[in-house]
Tab-separated table of C-alpha atoms in Angstrom:
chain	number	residue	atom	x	y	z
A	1	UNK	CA	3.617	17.723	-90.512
A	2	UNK	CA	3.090	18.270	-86.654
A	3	UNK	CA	5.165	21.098	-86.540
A	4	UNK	CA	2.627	22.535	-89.245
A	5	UNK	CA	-0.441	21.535	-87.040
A	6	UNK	CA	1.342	23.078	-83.990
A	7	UNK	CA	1.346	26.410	-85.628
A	8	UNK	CA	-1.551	26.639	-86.752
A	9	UNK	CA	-3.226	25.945	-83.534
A	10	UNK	CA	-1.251	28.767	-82.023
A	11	UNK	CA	-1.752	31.322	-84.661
A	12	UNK	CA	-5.480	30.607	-83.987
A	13	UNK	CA	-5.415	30.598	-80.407
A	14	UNK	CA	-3.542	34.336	-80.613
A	15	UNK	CA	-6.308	35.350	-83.226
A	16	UNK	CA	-8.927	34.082	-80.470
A	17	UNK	CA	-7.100	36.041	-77.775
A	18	UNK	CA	-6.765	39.209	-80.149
A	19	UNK	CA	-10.439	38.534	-81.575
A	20	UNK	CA	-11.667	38.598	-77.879
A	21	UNK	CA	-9.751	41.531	-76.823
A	22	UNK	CA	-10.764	44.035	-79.707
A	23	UNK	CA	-14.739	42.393	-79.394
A	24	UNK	CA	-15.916	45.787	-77.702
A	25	UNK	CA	-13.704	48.509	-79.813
A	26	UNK	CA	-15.401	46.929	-82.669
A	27	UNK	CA	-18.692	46.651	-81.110
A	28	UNK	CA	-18.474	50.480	-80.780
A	29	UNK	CA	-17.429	51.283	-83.690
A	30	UNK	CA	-20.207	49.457	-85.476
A	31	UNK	CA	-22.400	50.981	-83.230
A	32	UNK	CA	-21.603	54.494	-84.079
A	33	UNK	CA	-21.686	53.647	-87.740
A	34	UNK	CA	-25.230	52.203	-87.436
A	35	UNK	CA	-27.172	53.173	-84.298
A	36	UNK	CA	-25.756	57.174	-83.848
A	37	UNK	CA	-29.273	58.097	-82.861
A	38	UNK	CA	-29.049	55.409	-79.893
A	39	UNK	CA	-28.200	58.170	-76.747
A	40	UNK	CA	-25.067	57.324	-74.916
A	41	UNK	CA	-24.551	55.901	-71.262
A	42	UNK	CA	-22.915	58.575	-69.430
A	43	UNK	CA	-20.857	58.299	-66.159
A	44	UNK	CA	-21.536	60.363	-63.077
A	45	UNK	CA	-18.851	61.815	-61.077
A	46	UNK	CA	-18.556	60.803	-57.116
A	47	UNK	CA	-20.424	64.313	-56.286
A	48	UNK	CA	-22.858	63.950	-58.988
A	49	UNK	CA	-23.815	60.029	-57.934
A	50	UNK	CA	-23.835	61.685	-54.277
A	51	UNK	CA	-26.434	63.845	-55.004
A	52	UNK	CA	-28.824	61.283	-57.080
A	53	UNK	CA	-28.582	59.655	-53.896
A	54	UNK	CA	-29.463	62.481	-51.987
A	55	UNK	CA	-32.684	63.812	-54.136
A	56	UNK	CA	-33.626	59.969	-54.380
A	57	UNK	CA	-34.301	60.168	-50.440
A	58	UNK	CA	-35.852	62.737	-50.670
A	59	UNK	CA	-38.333	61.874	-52.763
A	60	UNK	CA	-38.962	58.443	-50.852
A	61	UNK	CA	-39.344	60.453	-47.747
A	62	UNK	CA	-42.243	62.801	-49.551
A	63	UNK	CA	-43.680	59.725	-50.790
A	64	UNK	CA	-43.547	58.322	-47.430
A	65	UNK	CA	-44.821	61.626	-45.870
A	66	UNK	CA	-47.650	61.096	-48.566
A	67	UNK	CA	-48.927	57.646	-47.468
A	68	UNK	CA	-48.846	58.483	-44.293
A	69	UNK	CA	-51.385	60.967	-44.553
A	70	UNK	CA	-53.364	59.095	-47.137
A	71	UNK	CA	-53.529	56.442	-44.398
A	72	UNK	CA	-55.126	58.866	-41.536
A	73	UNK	CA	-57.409	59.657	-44.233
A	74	UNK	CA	-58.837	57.062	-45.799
A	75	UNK	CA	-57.468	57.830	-49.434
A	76	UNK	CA	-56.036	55.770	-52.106
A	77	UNK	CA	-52.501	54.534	-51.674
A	78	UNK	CA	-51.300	56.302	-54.672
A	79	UNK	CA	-52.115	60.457	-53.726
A	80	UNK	CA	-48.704	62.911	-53.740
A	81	UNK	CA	-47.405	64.403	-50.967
A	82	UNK	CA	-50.204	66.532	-49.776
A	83	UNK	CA	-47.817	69.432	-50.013
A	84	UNK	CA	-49.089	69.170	-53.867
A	85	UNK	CA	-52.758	70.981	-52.959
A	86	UNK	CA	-51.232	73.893	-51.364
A	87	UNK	CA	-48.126	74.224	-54.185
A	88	UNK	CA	-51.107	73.953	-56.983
A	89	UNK	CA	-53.369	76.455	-55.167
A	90	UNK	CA	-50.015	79.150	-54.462
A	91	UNK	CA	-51.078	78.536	-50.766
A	92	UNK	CA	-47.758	79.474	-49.845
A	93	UNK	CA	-46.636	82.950	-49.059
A	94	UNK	CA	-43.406	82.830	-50.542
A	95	UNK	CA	-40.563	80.471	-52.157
A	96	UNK	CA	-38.696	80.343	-48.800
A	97	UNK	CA	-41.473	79.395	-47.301
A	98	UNK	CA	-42.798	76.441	-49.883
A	99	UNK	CA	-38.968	75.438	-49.214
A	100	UNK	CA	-39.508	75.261	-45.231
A	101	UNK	CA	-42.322	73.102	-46.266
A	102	UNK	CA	-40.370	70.549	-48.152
A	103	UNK	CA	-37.444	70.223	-46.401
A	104	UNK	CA	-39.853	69.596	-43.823
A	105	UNK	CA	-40.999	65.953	-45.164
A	106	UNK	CA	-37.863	65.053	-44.806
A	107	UNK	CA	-37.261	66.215	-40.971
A	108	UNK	CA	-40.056	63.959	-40.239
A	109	UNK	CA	-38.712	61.368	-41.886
A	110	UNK	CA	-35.285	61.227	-39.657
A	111	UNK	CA	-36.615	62.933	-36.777
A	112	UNK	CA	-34.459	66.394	-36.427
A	113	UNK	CA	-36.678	69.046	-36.978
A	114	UNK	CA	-34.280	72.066	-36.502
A	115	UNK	CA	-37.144	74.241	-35.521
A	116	UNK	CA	-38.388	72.576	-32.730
A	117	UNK	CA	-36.097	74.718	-30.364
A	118	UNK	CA	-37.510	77.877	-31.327
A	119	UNK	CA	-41.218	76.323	-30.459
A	120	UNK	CA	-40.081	75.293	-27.183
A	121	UNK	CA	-38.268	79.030	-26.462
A	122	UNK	CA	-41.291	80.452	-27.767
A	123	UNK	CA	-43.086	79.097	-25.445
A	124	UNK	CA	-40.931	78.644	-21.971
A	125	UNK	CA	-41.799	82.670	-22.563
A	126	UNK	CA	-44.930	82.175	-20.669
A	127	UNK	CA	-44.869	78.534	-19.082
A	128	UNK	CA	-42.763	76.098	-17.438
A	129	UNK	CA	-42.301	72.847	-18.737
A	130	UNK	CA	-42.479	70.910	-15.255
A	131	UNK	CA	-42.230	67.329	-17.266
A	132	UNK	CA	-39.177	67.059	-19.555
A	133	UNK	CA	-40.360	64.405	-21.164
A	134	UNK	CA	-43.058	66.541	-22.663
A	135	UNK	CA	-39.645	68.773	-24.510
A	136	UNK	CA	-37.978	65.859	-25.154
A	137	UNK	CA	-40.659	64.631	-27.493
A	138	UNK	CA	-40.757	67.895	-29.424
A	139	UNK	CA	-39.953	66.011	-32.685
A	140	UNK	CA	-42.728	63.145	-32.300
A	141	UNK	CA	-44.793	65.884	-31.382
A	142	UNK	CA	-44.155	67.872	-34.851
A	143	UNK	CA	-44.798	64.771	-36.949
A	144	UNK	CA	-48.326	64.117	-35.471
A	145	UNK	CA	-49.171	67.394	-36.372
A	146	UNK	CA	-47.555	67.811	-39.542
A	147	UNK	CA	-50.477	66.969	-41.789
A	148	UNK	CA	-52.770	68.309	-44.353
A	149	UNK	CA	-55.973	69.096	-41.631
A	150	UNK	CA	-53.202	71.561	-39.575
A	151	UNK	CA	-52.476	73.584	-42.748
A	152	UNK	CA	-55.221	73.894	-43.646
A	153	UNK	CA	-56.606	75.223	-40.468
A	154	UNK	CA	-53.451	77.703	-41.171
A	155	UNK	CA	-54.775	78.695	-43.634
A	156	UNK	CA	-57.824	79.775	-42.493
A	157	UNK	CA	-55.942	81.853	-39.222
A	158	UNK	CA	-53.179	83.422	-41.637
A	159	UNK	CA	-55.304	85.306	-44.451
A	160	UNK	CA	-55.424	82.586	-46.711
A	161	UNK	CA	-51.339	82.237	-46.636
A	162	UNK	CA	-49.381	79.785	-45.176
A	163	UNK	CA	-45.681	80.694	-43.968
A	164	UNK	CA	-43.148	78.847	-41.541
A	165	UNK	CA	-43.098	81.394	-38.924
A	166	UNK	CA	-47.076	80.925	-38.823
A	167	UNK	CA	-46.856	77.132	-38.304
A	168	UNK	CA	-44.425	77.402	-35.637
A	169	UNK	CA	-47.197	79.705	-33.997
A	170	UNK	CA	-49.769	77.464	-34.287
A	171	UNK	CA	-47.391	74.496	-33.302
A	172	UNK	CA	-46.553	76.183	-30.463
A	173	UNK	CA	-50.293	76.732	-29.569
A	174	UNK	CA	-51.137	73.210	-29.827
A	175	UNK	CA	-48.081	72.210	-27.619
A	176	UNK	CA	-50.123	74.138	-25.128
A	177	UNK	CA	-53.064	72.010	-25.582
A	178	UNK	CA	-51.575	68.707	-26.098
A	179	UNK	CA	-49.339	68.695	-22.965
A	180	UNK	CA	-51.404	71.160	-20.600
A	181	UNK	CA	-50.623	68.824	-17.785
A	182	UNK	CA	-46.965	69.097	-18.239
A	183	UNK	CA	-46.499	72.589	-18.080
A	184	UNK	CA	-46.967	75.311	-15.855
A	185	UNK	CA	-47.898	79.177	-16.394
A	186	UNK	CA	-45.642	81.926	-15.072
A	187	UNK	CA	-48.792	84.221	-14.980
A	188	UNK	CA	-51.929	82.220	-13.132
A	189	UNK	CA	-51.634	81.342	-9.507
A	190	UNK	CA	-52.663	77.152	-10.361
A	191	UNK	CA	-53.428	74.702	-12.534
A	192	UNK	CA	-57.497	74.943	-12.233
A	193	UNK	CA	-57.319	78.784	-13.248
A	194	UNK	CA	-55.407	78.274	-15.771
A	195	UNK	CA	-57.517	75.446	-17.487
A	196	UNK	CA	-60.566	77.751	-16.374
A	197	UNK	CA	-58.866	81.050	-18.710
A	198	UNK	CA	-57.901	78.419	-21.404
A	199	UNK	CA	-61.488	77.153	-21.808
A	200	UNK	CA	-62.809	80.502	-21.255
A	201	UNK	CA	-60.692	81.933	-23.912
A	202	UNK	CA	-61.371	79.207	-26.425
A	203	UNK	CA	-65.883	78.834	-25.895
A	204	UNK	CA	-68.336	81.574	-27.343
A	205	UNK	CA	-71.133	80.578	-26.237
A	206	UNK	CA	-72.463	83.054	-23.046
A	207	UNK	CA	-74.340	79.867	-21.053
A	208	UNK	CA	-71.156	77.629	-20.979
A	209	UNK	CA	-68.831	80.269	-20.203
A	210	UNK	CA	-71.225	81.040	-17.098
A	211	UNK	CA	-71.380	77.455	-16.483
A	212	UNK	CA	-67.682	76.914	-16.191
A	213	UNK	CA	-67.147	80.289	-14.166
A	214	UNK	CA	-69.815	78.545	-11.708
A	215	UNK	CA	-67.519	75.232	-11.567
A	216	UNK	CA	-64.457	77.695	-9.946
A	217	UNK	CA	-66.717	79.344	-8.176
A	218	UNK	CA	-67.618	75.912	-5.865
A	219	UNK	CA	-63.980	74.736	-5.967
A	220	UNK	CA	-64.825	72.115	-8.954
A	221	UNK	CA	-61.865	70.799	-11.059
A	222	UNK	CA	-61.486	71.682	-14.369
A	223	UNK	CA	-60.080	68.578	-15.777
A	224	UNK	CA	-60.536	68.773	-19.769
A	225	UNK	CA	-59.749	71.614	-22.594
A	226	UNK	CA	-60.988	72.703	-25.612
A	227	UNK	CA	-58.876	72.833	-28.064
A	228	UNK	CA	-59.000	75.197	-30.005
A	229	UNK	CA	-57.041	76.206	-33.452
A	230	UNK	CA	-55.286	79.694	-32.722
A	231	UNK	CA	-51.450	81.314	-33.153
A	232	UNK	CA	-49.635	81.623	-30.312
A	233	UNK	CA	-49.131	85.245	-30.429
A	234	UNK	CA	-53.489	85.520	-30.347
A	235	UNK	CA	-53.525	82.635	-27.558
A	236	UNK	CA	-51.338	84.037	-25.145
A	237	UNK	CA	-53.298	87.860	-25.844
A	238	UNK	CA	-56.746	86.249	-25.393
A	239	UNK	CA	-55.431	84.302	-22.303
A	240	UNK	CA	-54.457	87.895	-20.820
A	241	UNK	CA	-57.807	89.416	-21.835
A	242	UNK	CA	-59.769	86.628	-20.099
A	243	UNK	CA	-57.375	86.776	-17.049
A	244	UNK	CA	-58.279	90.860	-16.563
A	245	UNK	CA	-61.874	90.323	-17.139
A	246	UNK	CA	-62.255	87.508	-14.417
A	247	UNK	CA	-59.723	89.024	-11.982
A	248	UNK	CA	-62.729	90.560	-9.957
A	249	UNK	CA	-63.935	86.480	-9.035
A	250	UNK	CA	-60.642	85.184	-8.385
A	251	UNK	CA	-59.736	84.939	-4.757
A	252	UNK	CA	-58.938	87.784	-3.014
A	253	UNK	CA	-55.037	87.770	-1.156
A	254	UNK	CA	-56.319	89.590	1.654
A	255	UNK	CA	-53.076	89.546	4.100
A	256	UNK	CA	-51.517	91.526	1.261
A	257	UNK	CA	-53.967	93.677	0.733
A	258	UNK	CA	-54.281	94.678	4.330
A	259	UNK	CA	-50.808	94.918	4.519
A	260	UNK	CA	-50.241	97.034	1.576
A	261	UNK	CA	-53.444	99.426	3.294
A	262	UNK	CA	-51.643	99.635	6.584
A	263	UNK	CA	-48.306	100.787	4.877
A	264	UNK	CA	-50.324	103.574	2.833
A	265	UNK	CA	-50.380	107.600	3.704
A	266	UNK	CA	-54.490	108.439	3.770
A	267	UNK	CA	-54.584	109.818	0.561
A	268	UNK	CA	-52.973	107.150	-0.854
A	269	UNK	CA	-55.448	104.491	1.357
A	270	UNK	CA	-58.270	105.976	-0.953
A	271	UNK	CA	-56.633	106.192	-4.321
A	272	UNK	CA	-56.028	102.376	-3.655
A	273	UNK	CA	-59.787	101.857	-2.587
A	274	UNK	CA	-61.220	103.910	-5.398
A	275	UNK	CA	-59.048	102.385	-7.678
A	276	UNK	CA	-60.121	98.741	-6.259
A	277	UNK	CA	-63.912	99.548	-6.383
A	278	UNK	CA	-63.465	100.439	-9.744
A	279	UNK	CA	-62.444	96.617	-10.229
A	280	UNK	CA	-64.482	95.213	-7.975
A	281	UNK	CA	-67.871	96.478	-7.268
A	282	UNK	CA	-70.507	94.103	-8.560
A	283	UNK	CA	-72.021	97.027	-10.830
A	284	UNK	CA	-68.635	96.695	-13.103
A	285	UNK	CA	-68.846	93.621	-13.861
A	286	UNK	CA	-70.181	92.245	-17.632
A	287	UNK	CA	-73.150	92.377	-17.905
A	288	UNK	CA	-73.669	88.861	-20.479
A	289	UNK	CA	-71.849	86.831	-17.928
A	290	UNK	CA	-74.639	87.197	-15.060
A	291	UNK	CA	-75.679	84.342	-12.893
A	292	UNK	CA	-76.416	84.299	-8.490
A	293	UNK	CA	-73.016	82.513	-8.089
A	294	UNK	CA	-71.195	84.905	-10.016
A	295	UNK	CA	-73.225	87.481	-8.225
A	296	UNK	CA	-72.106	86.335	-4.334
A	297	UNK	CA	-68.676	86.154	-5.050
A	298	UNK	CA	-68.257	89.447	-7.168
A	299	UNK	CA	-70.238	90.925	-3.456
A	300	UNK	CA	-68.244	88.640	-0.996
A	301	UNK	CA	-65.230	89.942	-2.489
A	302	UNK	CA	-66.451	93.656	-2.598
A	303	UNK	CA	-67.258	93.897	1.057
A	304	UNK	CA	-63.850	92.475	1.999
A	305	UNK	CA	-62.340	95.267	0.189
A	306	UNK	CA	-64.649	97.913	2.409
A	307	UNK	CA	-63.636	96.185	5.193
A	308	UNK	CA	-60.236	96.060	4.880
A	309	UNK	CA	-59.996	99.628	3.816
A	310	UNK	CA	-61.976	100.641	7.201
């Protein structure tokens, strides 16, 4: 009798075993006789999980990129990137350049812009950057501009088009702006003239421009900017407009100039002076920007030309 018990409590414990080891095959197969229309789980390759993983990031960085303008402005927590507005209105001027724009969100989002060198060559063209710390921060610098106010103001200096090489223009402008006290022209002799040709190049209205010429005039610092929304390319041509129209009020260099008289043939002594008066004499000068300070000095400056050349 117990060898009959015995066995039968083995056979079931193998049919248990078996039972629990075939559980799933059967599960399957039952559910591929009765729920085929159920879709199947499927299994991702190592590169394929990779790049879920990848496009996942990216999207939390755009969504990131999103609330962080939606928190300068006010909005509702839930708005898109802002990148949406200028894919919906075809802002951009070409699919290279909507892909600049999205790889973009997430350069902000780790902090290696891999344009920022070409801003900074762009613009060690025509200044020095005297404080290194100002370079340095080229990336930080990027991602407080990189915002839905700057592109649109793109928009509005690029035809109605926006495009990389554009926003590294602009970028590069408001570099300029941002860290004028950490950078030094190659062009002006100092600081004050170069705030004074900035401002100059930047107001349109005829009273403050004569205003500010005044403040040089009497030696005044110039210690704020307007900024003012501009590509480089148009900044650094205005700045050398400006420059030529006020060189008749800047100070005259007059051991060089007597000099460079004393070391000149006659005829050549008055092809310099004719050339000078043509620069100089008050009667050349524009006629909107008219005031008695501007007046003295455009004289002063005259009559130390005749002088010299006598």
């Amino acid at each position: 009798m117990l060898p009959k018990i015995i066995s039968n409590i083995t056979l079931a414990f193998i049919a248990i075993v078996v039972l629990y080891t075939l559980a799933p095959l059967f599960k399957d197969i039952l559910d591929s006789i009765f729920n085929s229309n159920r879709p199947k789980k499927k299994s991702h390759s190592k590169e394929e999980f990779d790049e879920m993983v990848k496009r996942k990031i990216e999207r939390m960085s755009m969504s990131g990129g999103a609330q962080g303008v939606k928190g300068q402005s006010g909005q509702g927590p839930k708005e898109r990137s802002f990148l949406s507005y200028f894919k919906e209105k075809d802002l951009f001027s070409s699919p290279e350049d909507e892909q600049f724009f999205e790889g973009m969100n997430s350069s902000m989002q780790w902090g290696d812009f891999q344009e920022a060198k070409k801003i900074l060559n762009q613009i060690e063209n025509d200044f020095e950057i005297i404080d290194k710390s100002a370079s340095e921060g080229i990336n930080q610098f990027i991602k407080s501009i990189y915002n839905k106010e700057t592109l649109l103001s793109l928009k509005k200096l690029n035809g109605g088009k926006i495009d990389k090489q554009s926003f590294l223009s602009l970028a590069s402008t408001l570099f300029i702006f941002r860290h004028i006290n950490q950078i030094k022209s190659k062009r002006f002799a100092d600081q004050n003239q170069l705030l004074l040709i900035l401002n100059l190049a930047a107001i349109k209205d005829t009273k403050a421009k004569i205003k500010l010429i005044e403040s040089y005039i009497n030696a005044e610092a110039i210690d704020s900017i307007k900024e003012s929304p501009i590509l480089y390319r148009d900044l650094i041509s205005g700045l050398n407009k400006t420059f030529d129209q006020l060189y008749p009020l800047l100070p005259l260099k007059t051991e060089k100039l007597e000099k460079e008289f004393n070391n000149l043939s006659e005829s050549d002594r008055k092809k310099k002076y004719k050339k000078l008066v043509q620069i100089y004499h008050p009667d050349k000068w524009h006629g909107d920007l008219k005031s008695q300070a501007i007046d003295d000095r455009l004289r002063e400056n005259f009559n130390l030309i005749q002088k010299l050349y006598k």
